[in-house]
GROMACS .gro file of C-alpha atoms in nm:
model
  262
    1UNK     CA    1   6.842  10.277   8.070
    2UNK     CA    2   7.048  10.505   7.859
    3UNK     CA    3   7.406  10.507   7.799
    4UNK     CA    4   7.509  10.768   8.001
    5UNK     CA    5   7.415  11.073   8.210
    6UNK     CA    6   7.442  11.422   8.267
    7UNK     CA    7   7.450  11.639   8.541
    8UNK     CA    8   7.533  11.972   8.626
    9UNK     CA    9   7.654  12.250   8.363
   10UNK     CA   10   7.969  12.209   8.137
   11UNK     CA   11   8.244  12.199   8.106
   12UNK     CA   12   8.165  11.795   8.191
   13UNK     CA   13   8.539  11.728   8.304
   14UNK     CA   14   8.407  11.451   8.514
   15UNK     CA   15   8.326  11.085   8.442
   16UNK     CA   16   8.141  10.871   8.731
   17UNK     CA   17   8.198  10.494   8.621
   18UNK     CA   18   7.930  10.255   8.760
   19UNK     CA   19   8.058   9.873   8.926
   20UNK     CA   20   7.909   9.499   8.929
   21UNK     CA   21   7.973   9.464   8.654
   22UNK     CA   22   7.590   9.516   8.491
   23UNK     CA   23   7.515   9.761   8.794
   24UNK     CA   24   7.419  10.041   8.585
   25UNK     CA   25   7.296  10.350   8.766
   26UNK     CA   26   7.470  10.294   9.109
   27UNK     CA   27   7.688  10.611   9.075
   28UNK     CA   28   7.380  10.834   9.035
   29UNK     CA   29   7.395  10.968   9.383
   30UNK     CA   30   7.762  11.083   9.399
   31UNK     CA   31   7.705  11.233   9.057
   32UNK     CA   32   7.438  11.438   9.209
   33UNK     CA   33   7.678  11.529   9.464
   34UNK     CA   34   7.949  11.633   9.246
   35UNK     CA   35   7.723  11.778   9.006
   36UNK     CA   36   7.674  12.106   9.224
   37UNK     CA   37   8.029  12.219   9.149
   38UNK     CA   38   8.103  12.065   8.822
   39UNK     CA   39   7.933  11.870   8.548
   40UNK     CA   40   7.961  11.496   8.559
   41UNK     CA   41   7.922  11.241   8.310
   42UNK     CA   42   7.735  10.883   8.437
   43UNK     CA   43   7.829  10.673   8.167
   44UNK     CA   44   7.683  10.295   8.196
   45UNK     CA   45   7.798   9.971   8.045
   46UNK     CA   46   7.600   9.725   7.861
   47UNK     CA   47   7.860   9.529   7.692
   48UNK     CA   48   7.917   9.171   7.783
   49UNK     CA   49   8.308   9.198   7.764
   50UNK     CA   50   8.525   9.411   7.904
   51UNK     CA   51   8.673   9.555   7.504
   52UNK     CA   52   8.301   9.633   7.509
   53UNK     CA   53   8.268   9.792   7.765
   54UNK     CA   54   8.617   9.972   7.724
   55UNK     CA   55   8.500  10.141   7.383
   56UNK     CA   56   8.154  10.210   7.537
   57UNK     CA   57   8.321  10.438   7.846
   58UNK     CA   58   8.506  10.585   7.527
   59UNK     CA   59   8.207  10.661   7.299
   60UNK     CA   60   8.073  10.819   7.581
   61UNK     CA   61   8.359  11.047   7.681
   62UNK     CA   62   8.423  11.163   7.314
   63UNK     CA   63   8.063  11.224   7.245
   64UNK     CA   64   8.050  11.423   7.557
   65UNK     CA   65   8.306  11.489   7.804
   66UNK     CA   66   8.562  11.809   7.780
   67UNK     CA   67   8.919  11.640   7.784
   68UNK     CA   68   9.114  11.510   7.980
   69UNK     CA   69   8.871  11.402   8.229
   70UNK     CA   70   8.850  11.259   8.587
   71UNK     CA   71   8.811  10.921   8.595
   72UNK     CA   72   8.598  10.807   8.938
   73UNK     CA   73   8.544  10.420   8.888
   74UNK     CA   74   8.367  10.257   9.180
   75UNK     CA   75   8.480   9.842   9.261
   76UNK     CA   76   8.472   9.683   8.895
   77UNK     CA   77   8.440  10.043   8.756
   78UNK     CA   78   8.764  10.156   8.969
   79UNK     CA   79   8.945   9.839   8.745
   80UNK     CA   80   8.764   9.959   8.408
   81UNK     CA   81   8.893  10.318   8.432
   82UNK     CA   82   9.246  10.205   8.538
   83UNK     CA   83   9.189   9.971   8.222
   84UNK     CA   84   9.106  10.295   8.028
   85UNK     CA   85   9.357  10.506   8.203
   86UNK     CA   86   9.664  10.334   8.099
   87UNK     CA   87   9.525  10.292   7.704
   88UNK     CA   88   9.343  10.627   7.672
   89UNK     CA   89   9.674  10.854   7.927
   90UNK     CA   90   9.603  11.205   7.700
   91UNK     CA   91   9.240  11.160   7.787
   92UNK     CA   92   9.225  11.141   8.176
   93UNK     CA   93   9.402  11.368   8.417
   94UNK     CA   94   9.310  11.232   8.742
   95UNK     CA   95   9.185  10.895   8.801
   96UNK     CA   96   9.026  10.822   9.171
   97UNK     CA   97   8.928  10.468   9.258
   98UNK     CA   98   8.636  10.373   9.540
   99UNK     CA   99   8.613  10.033   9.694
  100UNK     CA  100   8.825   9.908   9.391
  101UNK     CA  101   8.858   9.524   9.342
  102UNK     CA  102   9.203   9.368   9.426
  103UNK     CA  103   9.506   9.394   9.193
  104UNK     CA  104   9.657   9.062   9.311
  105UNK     CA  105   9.452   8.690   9.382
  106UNK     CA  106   9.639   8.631   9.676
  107UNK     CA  107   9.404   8.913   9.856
  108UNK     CA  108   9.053   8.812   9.725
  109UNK     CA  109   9.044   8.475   9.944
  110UNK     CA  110   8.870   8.618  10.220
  111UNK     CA  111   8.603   8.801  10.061
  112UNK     CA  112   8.320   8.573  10.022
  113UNK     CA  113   8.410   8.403  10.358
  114UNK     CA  114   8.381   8.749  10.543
  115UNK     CA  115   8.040   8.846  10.372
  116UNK     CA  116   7.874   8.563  10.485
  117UNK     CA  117   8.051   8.584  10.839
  118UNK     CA  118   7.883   8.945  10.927
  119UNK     CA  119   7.510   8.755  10.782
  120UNK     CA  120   7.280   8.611  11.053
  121UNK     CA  121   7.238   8.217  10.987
  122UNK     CA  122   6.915   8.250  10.792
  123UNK     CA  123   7.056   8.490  10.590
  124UNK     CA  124   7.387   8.302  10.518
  125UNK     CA  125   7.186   8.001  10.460
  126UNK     CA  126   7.013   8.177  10.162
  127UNK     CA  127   7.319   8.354  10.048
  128UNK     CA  128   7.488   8.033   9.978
  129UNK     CA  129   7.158   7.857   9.821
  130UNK     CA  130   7.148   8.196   9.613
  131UNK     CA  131   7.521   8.155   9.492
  132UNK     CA  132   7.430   7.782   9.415
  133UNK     CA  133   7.138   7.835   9.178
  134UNK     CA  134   7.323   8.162   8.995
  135UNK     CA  135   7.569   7.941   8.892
  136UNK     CA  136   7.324   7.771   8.653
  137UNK     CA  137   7.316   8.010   8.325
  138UNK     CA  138   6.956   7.874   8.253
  139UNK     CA  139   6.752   7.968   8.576
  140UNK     CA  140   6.491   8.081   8.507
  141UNK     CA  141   6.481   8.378   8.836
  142UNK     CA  142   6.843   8.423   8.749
  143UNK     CA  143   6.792   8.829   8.745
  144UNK     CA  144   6.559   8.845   9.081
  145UNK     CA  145   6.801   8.612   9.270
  146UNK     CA  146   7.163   8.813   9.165
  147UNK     CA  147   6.906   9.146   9.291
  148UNK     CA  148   6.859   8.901   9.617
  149UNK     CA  149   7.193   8.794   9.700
  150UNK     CA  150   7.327   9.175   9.592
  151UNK     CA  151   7.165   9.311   9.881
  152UNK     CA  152   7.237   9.070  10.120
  153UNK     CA  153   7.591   9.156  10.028
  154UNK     CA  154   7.520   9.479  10.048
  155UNK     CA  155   7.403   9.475  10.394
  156UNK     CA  156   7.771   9.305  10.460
  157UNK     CA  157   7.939   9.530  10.301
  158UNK     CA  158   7.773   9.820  10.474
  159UNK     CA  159   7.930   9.950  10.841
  160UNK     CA  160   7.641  10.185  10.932
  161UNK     CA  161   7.421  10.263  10.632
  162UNK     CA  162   7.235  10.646  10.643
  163UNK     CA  163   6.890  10.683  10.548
  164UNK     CA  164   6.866  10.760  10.203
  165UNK     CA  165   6.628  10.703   9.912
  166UNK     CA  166   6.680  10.425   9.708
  167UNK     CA  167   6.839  10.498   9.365
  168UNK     CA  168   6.732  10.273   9.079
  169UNK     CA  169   6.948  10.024   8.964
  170UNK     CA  170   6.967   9.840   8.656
  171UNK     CA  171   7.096   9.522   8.777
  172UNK     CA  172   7.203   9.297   8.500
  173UNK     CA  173   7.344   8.935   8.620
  174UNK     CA  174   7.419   8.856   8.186
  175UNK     CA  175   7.683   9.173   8.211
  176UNK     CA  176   7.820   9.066   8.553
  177UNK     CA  177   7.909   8.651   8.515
  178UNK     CA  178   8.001   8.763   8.148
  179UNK     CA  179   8.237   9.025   8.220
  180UNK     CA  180   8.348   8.921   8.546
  181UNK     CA  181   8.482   8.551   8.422
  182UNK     CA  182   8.676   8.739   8.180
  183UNK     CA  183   8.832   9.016   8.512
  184UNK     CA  184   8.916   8.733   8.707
  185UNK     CA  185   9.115   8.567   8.492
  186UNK     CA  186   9.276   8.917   8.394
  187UNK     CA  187   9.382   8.939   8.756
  188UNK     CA  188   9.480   8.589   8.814
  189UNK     CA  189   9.738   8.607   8.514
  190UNK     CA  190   9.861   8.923   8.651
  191UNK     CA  191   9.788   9.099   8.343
  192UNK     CA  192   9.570   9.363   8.530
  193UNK     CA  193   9.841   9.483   8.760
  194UNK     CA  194  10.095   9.517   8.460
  195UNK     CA  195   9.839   9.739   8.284
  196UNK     CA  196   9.928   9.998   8.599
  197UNK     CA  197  10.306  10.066   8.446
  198UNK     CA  198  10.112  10.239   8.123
  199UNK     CA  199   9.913  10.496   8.329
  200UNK     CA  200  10.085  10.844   8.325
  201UNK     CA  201   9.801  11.052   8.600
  202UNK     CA  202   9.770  11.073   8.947
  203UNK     CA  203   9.586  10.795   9.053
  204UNK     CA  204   9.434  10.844   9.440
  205UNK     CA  205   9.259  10.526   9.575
  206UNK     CA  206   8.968  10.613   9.882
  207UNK     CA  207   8.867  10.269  10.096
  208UNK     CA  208   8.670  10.175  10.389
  209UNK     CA  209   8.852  10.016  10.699
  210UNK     CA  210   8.503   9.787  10.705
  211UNK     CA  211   8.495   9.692  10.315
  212UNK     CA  212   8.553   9.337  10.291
  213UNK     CA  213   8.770   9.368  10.028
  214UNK     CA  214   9.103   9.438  10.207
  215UNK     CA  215   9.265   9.762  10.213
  216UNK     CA  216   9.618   9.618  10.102
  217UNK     CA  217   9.462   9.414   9.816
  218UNK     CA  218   9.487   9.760   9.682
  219UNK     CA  219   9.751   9.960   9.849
  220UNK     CA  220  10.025   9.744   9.812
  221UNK     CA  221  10.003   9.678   9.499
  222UNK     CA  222   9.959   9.995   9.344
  223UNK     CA  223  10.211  10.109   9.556
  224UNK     CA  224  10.472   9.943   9.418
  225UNK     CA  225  10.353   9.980   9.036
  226UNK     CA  226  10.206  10.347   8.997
  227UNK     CA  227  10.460  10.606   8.988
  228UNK     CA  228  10.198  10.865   9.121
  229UNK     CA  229   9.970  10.748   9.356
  230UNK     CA  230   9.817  10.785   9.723
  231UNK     CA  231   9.547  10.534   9.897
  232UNK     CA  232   9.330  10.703  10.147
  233UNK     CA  233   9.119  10.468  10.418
  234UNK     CA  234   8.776  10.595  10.559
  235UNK     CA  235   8.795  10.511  10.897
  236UNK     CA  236   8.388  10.324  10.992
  237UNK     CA  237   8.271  10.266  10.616
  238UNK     CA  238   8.240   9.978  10.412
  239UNK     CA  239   8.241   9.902  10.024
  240UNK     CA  240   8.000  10.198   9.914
  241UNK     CA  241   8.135  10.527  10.106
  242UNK     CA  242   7.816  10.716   9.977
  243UNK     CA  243   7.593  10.499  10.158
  244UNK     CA  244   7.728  10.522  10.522
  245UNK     CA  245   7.613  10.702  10.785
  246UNK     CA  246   7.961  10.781  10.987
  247UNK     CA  247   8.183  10.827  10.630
  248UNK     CA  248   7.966  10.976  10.401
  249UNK     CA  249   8.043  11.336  10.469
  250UNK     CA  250   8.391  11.255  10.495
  251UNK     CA  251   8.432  11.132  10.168
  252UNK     CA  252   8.251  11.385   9.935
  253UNK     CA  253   8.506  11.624  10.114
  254UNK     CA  254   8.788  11.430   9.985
  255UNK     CA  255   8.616  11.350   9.681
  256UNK     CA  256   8.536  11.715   9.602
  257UNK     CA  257   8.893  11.837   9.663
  258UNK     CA  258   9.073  11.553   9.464
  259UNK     CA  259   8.846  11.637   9.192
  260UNK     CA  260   8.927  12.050   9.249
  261UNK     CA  261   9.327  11.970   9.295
  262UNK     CA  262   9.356  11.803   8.963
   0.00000   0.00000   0.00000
């Protein structure tokens, strides 16, 4: 997969920043959306850390992008690009985040625990013996199984999901246990929230009522930290707004106008 994306005609004054971490090509579809008013950049991250990662979004955005951009980062993308955001301020204007991860541990206890509460028992059954045999670096199915137990999360995560053709993803569980270890601990210390007093743009959060991440995980937080910013809940949607069938419409028109209000 290559290391980024175009779409649409320049100026490219848009950058669509992917999750997982090591879920490369997830964004794809709300690019596509964007792209008919605007061009939009669909970087993707291969680095196992997140310094790697942060000066691969930045290759990609000097190589390409018309400055300052909008940052859109989706769950681990939504942390990357406030990561970026507050070290890179003269680059990005606007920075939206979708289904971000939590800014404070104290929020993320439920998360796993709700997941496998909206799973039927077979399915929770195999979640958990999935989670069990990914923690083992050297199994040997260790990419089919994180694909497994990422869509049975998925389906969690999801309130009503539209028909829609499948997108490929490049789903890489080396990026994500990598990258992740290192965003945990980032949280846990409470180093990720401080990062928030450096940012200087608008920052606009959009989440779903149903996203199992909790709303005030993020709201409250960056409430109190971010001089400039404004959380916005999608009322029957889960973690991926794109995907569902009662929010999706909703939230390209807020998407599209926080991207033309900028």
């Amino acid at each position: 997969m290559k290391k980024f994306r175009k779409y649409g005609k320049p100026p490219f004054s848009i950058a669509v920043i992917h999750g997982g971490p090591g879920a490369g090509g997830e964004m794809t579809p709300v690019a596509r959306e964007l792209a008919s008013d605007c061009g939009v950049l669909e970087p993707i991250q291969t680095a196992t850390s997140i310094n790697g990662q942060l000066e691969e979004l930045e290759t990609a955005l000097e190589n390409n992008a018309d400055f300052p951009v909008i940052l859109i980062g989706f769950s681990w993308g939504a942390w990357l690009s406030f990561i970026f955001a507050a070290e890179n301020h003269e680059f990005v204007k606007k920075l939206i985040l979708i289904g971000s991860g939590l800014y404070e541990e104290k929020y993320a206890a439920t998360i796993s625990e709700t997941r496998l509460r909206r799973l039927s028992k077979m399915e929770r059954a195999e979640a958990e013996s999935l989670i069990a045999v990914l923690k083992n670096p050297t199994h040997k199915n260790r990419k089919l199984d994180f694909i497994k137990l990422g869509a049975l999360f998925s389906k969690a995560d999801t309130y009503a999901p539209a028909a829609s053709e499948c997108e490929p993803i490049d789903f890489r569980p080396d990026i994500f246990h990598s990258v992740w270890k290192e965003g945990a601990q980032l949280r846990k210390s409470g180093r990720l929230l401080e990062v928030g007093r450096h940012i200087r743009c608008p920052v606009v959060a959009i989440h779903g009522d149903y996203d199992p991440h909790p709303a005030e995980g993020v709201q409250k937080p960056l409430n109190a930290f971010l001089k400039n910013f404004r959380f916005i809940m999608l009322r029957r949607c889960g973690h991926k707004p794109w995907v569902e069938r009662e929010a999706k419409e909703q939230f390209f028109r807020i998407l599209k106008n926080e991207s033309e209000s900028a």
